[in-house]
Coordinates of N, CA and C in Angstrom, one line a residue:
M1 N 9.9 82.2 -29.9 CA 9.6 83.6 -29.7 C 8.5 84.0 -30.8
S2 N 7.6 84.8 -30.4 CA 6.5 85.3 -31.3 C 6.3 86.7 -31.0
I3 N 6.3 87.5 -32.1 CA 6.0 89.0 -31.9 C 4.8 89.3 -32.9
T4 N 3.9 90.0 -32.3 CA 2.7 90.4 -33.1 C 2.6 91.9 -32.9
S5 N 2.3 92.7 -34.0 CA 2.1 94.1 -33.8 C 1.0 94.6 -34.7
L6 N 0.4 95.6 -34.2 CA -0.7 96.3 -34.9 C -0.2 97.8 -35.1
N7 N -0.2 98.2 -36.4 CA 0.4 99.5 -36.8 C -0.7 100.3 -37.5
Y8 N -0.7 101.6 -37.2 CA -1.6 102.5 -37.9 C -0.8 103.8 -38.2
Q9 N -0.9 104.3 -39.4 CA -0.3 105.6 -39.8 C -1.3 106.5 -40.4
N10 N -1.3 107.8 -40.0 CA -2.2 108.8 -40.6 C -1.6 110.2 -40.5
N11 N -1.6 110.9 -41.5 CA -1.2 112.3 -41.5 C 0.2 112.5 -40.9
D12 N 1.2 111.7 -41.4 CA 2.6 111.7 -40.9 C 2.7 111.3 -39.4
S13 N 1.7 110.7 -38.8 CA 1.8 110.2 -37.4 C 1.7 108.7 -37.5
G14 N 2.4 108.0 -36.5 CA 2.4 106.6 -36.5 C 2.1 106.1 -35.1
Y15 N 1.3 105.0 -35.0 CA 0.9 104.4 -33.7 C 1.2 102.9 -33.9
Y16 N 1.8 102.3 -32.9 CA 2.2 100.9 -32.9 C 2.0 100.3 -31.6
M17 N 1.4 99.1 -31.6 CA 1.3 98.3 -30.3 C 1.5 96.9 -30.6
G18 N 1.9 96.1 -29.6 CA 2.1 94.7 -29.8 C 2.3 93.9 -28.6
I19 N 2.6 92.6 -28.8 CA 2.8 91.7 -27.8 C 3.9 90.8 -28.2
A20 N 4.8 90.4 -27.3 CA 5.9 89.5 -27.6 C 5.8 88.4 -26.6
L21 N 5.8 87.1 -27.1 CA 5.8 86.0 -26.2 C 7.1 85.2 -26.4
H22 N 7.7 84.8 -25.3 CA 8.9 84.0 -25.4 C 9.1 83.1 -24.2
S23 N 9.9 82.1 -24.4 CA 10.3 81.2 -23.3 C 11.8 81.0 -23.3
G24 N 12.4 80.8 -22.2 CA 13.9 80.6 -22.2 C 14.5 81.6 -21.3
M25 N 15.6 82.2 -21.7 CA 16.3 83.2 -20.8 C 15.4 84.3 -20.5
S26 N 15.5 84.8 -19.3 CA 14.7 85.9 -18.8 C 15.0 87.1 -19.7
A27 N 14.0 87.9 -19.9 CA 14.1 89.1 -20.8 C 15.0 90.1 -20.1
G28 N 15.1 90.1 -18.8 CA 16.0 91.0 -18.1 C 17.4 90.5 -17.8
D29 N 17.7 89.3 -18.2 CA 19.0 88.6 -17.8 C 20.0 88.9 -18.9
E30 N 20.8 89.9 -18.6 CA 21.8 90.3 -19.6 C 23.1 89.5 -19.5
S31 N 23.2 88.6 -18.5 CA 24.4 87.8 -18.3 C 24.5 86.6 -19.2
G32 N 23.4 86.2 -19.7 CA 23.3 85.1 -20.6 C 23.5 83.7 -19.9
N33 N 23.3 83.7 -18.6 CA 23.4 82.4 -17.9 C 22.3 81.4 -18.3
D34 N 22.7 80.2 -18.4 CA 21.7 79.2 -18.7 C 20.7 79.0 -17.5
E35 N 19.5 78.8 -17.8 CA 18.5 78.6 -16.8 C 18.1 77.1 -16.6
T36 N 17.6 76.8 -15.5 CA 17.1 75.5 -15.2 C 15.8 75.3 -16.0
E37 N 15.4 74.1 -16.2 CA 14.1 73.9 -16.9 C 12.9 74.5 -16.2
E38 N 13.0 74.6 -14.9 CA 11.8 75.2 -14.1 C 11.7 76.7 -14.4
K39 N 12.8 77.3 -14.7 CA 12.8 78.8 -15.0 C 12.3 79.1 -16.4
K40 N 12.3 78.1 -17.3 CA 12.0 78.3 -18.7 C 10.4 78.3 -18.8
K41 N 9.9 79.4 -18.6 CA 8.4 79.6 -18.6 C 8.0 80.6 -19.7
L42 N 6.8 80.6 -20.1 CA 6.3 81.5 -21.1 C 6.3 83.0 -20.5
N43 N 6.9 83.9 -21.2 CA 7.0 85.3 -20.7 C 6.2 86.2 -21.7
T44 N 5.6 87.2 -21.2 CA 4.8 88.1 -22.1 C 5.3 89.5 -21.9
V45 N 5.4 90.3 -23.0 CA 5.7 91.7 -23.0 C 4.7 92.4 -23.8
L46 N 4.0 93.4 -23.3 CA 3.0 94.2 -24.0 C 3.7 95.6 -24.2
W47 N 3.6 96.2 -25.4 CA 4.3 97.4 -25.7 C 3.5 98.3 -26.6
G48 N 3.8 99.6 -26.6 CA 3.2 100.6 -27.4 C 4.1 101.7 -27.8
Y49 N 4.0 102.3 -28.9 CA 4.8 103.4 -29.4 C 4.0 104.3 -30.2
A50 N 4.1 105.6 -30.0 CA 3.4 106.6 -30.8 C 4.4 107.7 -31.2
E51 N 4.2 108.1 -32.5 CA 5.0 109.3 -33.0 C 3.9 110.2 -33.6
Q52 N 3.6 111.2 -32.8 CA 2.5 112.2 -33.1 C 3.1 113.4 -33.7
K53 N 2.6 113.8 -34.9 CA 3.0 115.0 -35.6 C 2.3 116.2 -34.9
L54 N 3.1 117.2 -34.4 CA 2.6 118.3 -33.7 C 2.4 119.5 -34.7
S55 N 3.4 119.7 -35.5 CA 3.4 120.7 -36.6 C 4.4 120.3 -37.6
S56 N 4.6 121.1 -38.6 CA 5.5 120.7 -39.7 C 6.9 120.5 -39.2
G57 N 7.4 119.3 -39.2 CA 8.7 119.0 -38.8 C 8.9 118.7 -37.3
L58 N 7.8 118.8 -36.5 CA 7.9 118.6 -35.0 C 7.1 117.4 -34.6
Y59 N 7.6 116.5 -33.9 CA 6.9 115.3 -33.5 C 7.1 115.0 -32.1
A60 N 6.1 114.4 -31.4 CA 6.2 114.0 -30.0 C 6.3 112.4 -30.1
L61 N 7.1 111.9 -29.2 CA 7.3 110.4 -29.2 C 6.8 109.9 -27.8
F62 N 6.3 108.7 -27.8 CA 5.9 108.1 -26.5 C 6.1 106.6 -26.6
Q63 N 6.7 106.0 -25.6 CA 6.9 104.5 -25.6 C 6.4 104.0 -24.2
Y64 N 5.9 102.8 -24.2 CA 5.5 102.2 -22.9 C 5.6 100.6 -23.2
S65 N 6.1 99.9 -22.2 CA 6.1 98.5 -22.2 C 5.9 98.0 -20.8
I66 N 5.3 96.8 -20.7 CA 5.1 96.2 -19.4 C 5.3 94.7 -19.6
N67 N 5.9 94.1 -18.6 CA 6.1 92.6 -18.6 C 5.5 92.1 -17.3
P68 N 4.2 91.8 -17.4 CA 3.5 91.3 -16.2 C 4.0 90.0 -15.7
T69 N 4.7 89.2 -16.5 CA 5.1 87.8 -16.0 C 6.5 87.8 -15.5
E70 N 7.2 88.9 -15.6 CA 8.6 89.0 -15.2 C 8.8 89.1 -13.7
K71 N 9.5 88.2 -13.1 CA 9.8 88.3 -11.7 C 11.3 88.8 -11.5
Q72 N 12.1 88.8 -12.5 CA 13.5 89.3 -12.5 C 13.7 90.2 -13.6
G73 N 14.6 91.2 -13.5 CA 14.9 92.1 -14.7 C 13.9 93.2 -14.8
C74 N 13.7 93.7 -16.0 CA 12.9 94.8 -16.3 C 11.4 94.5 -16.3
R75 N 10.6 95.2 -15.5 CA 9.2 94.9 -15.4 C 8.4 95.9 -16.2
S76 N 8.9 97.1 -16.3 CA 8.1 98.1 -17.1 C 9.1 99.2 -17.6
Y77 N 8.6 99.9 -18.6 CA 9.5 101.0 -19.2 C 8.5 102.0 -19.8
V78 N 8.9 103.3 -19.6 CA 8.1 104.4 -20.1 C 9.1 105.5 -20.6
G79 N 8.8 106.1 -21.7 CA 9.6 107.2 -22.2 C 8.9 108.1 -23.1
G80 N 9.5 109.3 -23.3 CA 8.8 110.3 -24.1 C 9.9 111.3 -24.6
G81 N 9.6 112.0 -25.7 CA 10.5 113.0 -26.2 C 10.0 113.8 -27.4
L82 N 10.8 114.6 -27.9 CA 10.5 115.4 -29.1 C 11.5 115.3 -30.2
V83 N 11.1 115.3 -31.4 CA 12.0 115.2 -32.6 C 11.6 116.4 -33.5
M84 N 12.7 117.1 -34.0 CA 12.5 118.1 -35.0 C 13.2 117.7 -36.3
R85 N 12.5 117.8 -37.4 CA 13.1 117.4 -38.7 C 13.1 118.6 -39.6
Y86 N 14.2 118.9 -40.2 CA 14.4 120.0 -41.2 C 15.3 119.5 -42.3
K87 N 14.7 119.3 -43.5 CA 15.5 118.8 -44.6 C 16.2 117.6 -44.3
K88 N 17.6 117.6 -44.3 CA 18.3 116.3 -44.1 C 18.9 116.3 -42.7
I89 N 18.3 117.0 -41.7 CA 18.8 117.0 -40.3 C 17.6 116.7 -39.4
E90 N 17.8 115.8 -38.4 CA 16.9 115.6 -37.4 C 17.6 115.8 -36.0
G91 N 16.9 116.4 -35.1 CA 17.4 116.5 -33.8 C 16.4 116.2 -32.8
G92 N 16.8 115.7 -31.6 CA 15.8 115.3 -30.6 C 16.3 115.1 -29.2
V93 N 15.3 115.1 -28.3 CA 15.6 114.8 -26.9 C 14.6 113.7 -26.5
F94 N 15.1 112.9 -25.6 CA 14.2 111.8 -25.1 C 14.6 111.5 -23.7
A95 N 13.6 111.1 -22.9 CA 13.9 110.7 -21.5 C 13.0 109.5 -21.2
D96 N 13.6 108.6 -20.4 CA 12.9 107.3 -20.1 C 13.1 106.9 -18.7
Y97 N 12.3 106.0 -18.2 CA 12.4 105.4 -16.9 C 12.1 103.9 -17.0
A98 N 13.0 103.1 -16.4 CA 12.8 101.6 -16.4 C 12.8 101.1 -15.0
D99 N 11.8 100.3 -14.7 CA 11.6 99.7 -13.4 C 12.1 98.2 -13.4
F100 N 13.3 98.0 -12.8 CA 13.8 96.7 -12.6 C 13.5 96.1 -11.3
T101 N 13.5 94.8 -11.1 CA 13.2 94.2 -9.8 C 14.2 94.7 -8.7
T102 N 15.4 95.0 -9.0 CA 16.4 95.4 -8.0 C 16.7 96.9 -8.0
E103 N 16.3 97.6 -9.0 CA 16.6 99.1 -9.0 C 15.7 99.8 -10.0
H104 N 15.8 101.1 -10.1 CA 15.1 101.9 -11.0 C 16.2 102.7 -11.8
E105 N 15.9 103.0 -13.1 CA 16.9 103.7 -13.9 C 16.2 104.8 -14.7
W106 N 16.8 106.0 -14.7 CA 16.4 107.1 -15.5 C 17.5 107.3 -16.5
A107 N 17.0 107.7 -17.7 CA 18.0 107.9 -18.8 C 17.5 109.1 -19.7
S108 N 18.4 109.8 -20.3 CA 18.0 110.8 -21.3 C 19.0 110.8 -22.4
E109 N 18.5 111.3 -23.6 CA 19.3 111.3 -24.7 C 19.1 112.6 -25.5
L110 N 20.2 113.2 -25.9 CA 20.3 114.4 -26.8 C 21.0 113.9 -28.1
T111 N 20.3 114.1 -29.2 CA 20.9 113.5 -30.5 C 20.6 114.4 -31.7
C112 N 21.4 114.3 -32.7 CA 21.2 114.9 -34.0 C 21.6 113.9 -35.1
K113 N 20.7 113.8 -36.1 CA 20.9 112.8 -37.1 C 21.1 113.6 -38.5
F114 N 22.3 113.3 -39.1 CA 22.6 113.9 -40.4 C 22.4 112.9 -41.5
L115 N 21.5 113.1 -42.4 CA 21.3 112.2 -43.5 C 22.2 112.5 -44.7
F116 N 22.7 111.5 -45.3 CA 23.6 111.8 -46.5 C 23.2 110.7 -47.6
G117 N 23.3 111.1 -48.8 CA 22.9 110.3 -49.9 C 21.5 109.9 -49.8
K118 N 21.1 108.8 -50.4 CA 19.7 108.4 -50.3 C 19.3 107.6 -49.1
S119 N 20.3 107.0 -48.5 CA 19.9 106.0 -47.4 C 20.9 106.0 -46.2
G120 N 21.9 106.9 -46.2 CA 22.9 106.8 -45.1 C 22.7 107.9 -44.1
Y121 N 23.2 107.7 -42.9 CA 23.2 108.7 -41.9 C 24.3 108.6 -40.9
V122 N 24.6 109.7 -40.2 CA 25.5 109.8 -39.1 C 24.7 110.4 -37.9
Q123 N 24.8 109.8 -36.8 CA 24.0 110.3 -35.6 C 24.8 110.3 -34.3
P124 N 25.4 111.4 -34.0 CA 26.0 111.5 -32.7 C 24.9 111.6 -31.6
A125 N 25.2 111.1 -30.4 CA 24.2 111.2 -29.3 C 25.0 111.2 -28.0
F126 N 24.4 111.9 -27.0 CA 24.8 112.0 -25.6 C 23.7 111.4 -24.7
H127 N 24.1 110.5 -23.8 CA 23.1 109.9 -22.9 C 23.6 110.2 -21.5
L128 N 22.6 110.5 -20.6 CA 22.8 110.6 -19.2 C 22.0 109.4 -18.6
I129 N 22.7 108.5 -17.9 CA 22.0 107.3 -17.3 C 22.3 107.3 -15.9
A130 N 21.2 107.3 -15.1 CA 21.3 107.3 -13.6 C 20.5 106.1 -13.0
N131 N 21.1 105.4 -12.1 CA 20.3 104.4 -11.3 C 20.8 104.5 -9.9
T132 N 20.4 103.5 -9.1 CA 20.7 103.5 -7.7 C 22.2 103.4 -7.4
R133 N 23.0 102.9 -8.3 CA 24.4 102.7 -8.1 C 25.3 103.8 -8.6
E134 N 24.9 104.4 -9.7 CA 25.8 105.4 -10.4 C 25.0 106.3 -11.3
C135 N 25.8 107.4 -11.8 CA 25.2 108.3 -12.8 C 26.4 108.6 -13.7
N136 N 26.1 108.3 -15.0 CA 27.2 108.4 -16.1 C 26.7 109.1 -17.3
W137 N 27.6 109.8 -18.0 CA 27.4 110.3 -19.3 C 28.0 109.4 -20.3
V138 N 27.3 109.1 -21.4 CA 27.8 108.2 -22.4 C 27.7 108.9 -23.8
G139 N 28.7 108.9 -24.6 CA 28.6 109.5 -25.9 C 28.8 108.4 -26.9
L140 N 28.1 108.5 -28.0 CA 28.2 107.5 -29.1 C 27.9 108.1 -30.4
I141 N 28.4 107.4 -31.5 CA 28.1 107.8 -32.8 C 27.5 106.6 -33.6
R142 N 26.3 106.8 -34.1 CA 25.6 105.7 -34.9 C 25.9 106.0 -36.3
L143 N 26.2 105.0 -37.1 CA 26.4 105.1 -38.5 C 25.4 104.1 -39.1
G144 N 24.6 104.5 -40.1 CA 23.6 103.6 -40.6 C 23.4 103.8 -42.1
Y145 N 22.9 102.7 -42.7 CA 22.5 102.7 -44.1 C 21.2 101.9 -44.2
E146 N 20.2 102.5 -44.6 CA 18.9 101.8 -44.7 C 18.7 101.2 -46.1
I147 N 18.4 99.9 -46.1 CA 18.2 99.2 -47.4 C 16.8 99.3 -47.8

C-alpha cells in the first residue's frame, strides 16, 4: 500500500489531496474474504479534503474521493458540513453520499466535541444512515487523547 498526500494550510484553513495505491482485498470488501490471485490487482483512490475558515470559529468542510479502478464496493464518496468552534467546545453537522456498485447510501451526523485537559476530548454523535435496504439512527460516544 502506498499513500501520498499534498497539504496546504493558510489563515486557519487547510486543503489536502492525495492518492492511495494498493493491491489485495478490494477496498469495498468489508467481509475480509480471501481473493483469488486474478482479483489481486492494483487499485487507485484519489481523494481531497478542505476545511475553509468562513469567520472566527466557523468552518466549512468538504470531502471527495473516487476509485476509478473499483468494480466492486465503493466507487465514489462526497460530503460536506459545517463546524463551529468556541473555546473548548466544537459542534458540527455533516452529510455525505457514497456510491456503491450495488446501492447508494446517504448519511448525516450531528456532533459536539468537548475538550478537556490539554489533549483529551469526549464527542457524542448522532448519525442517520439510509440506503436502499434500511434507514437507521446510530448514536455513539468518541473518547480521545491526542499525543
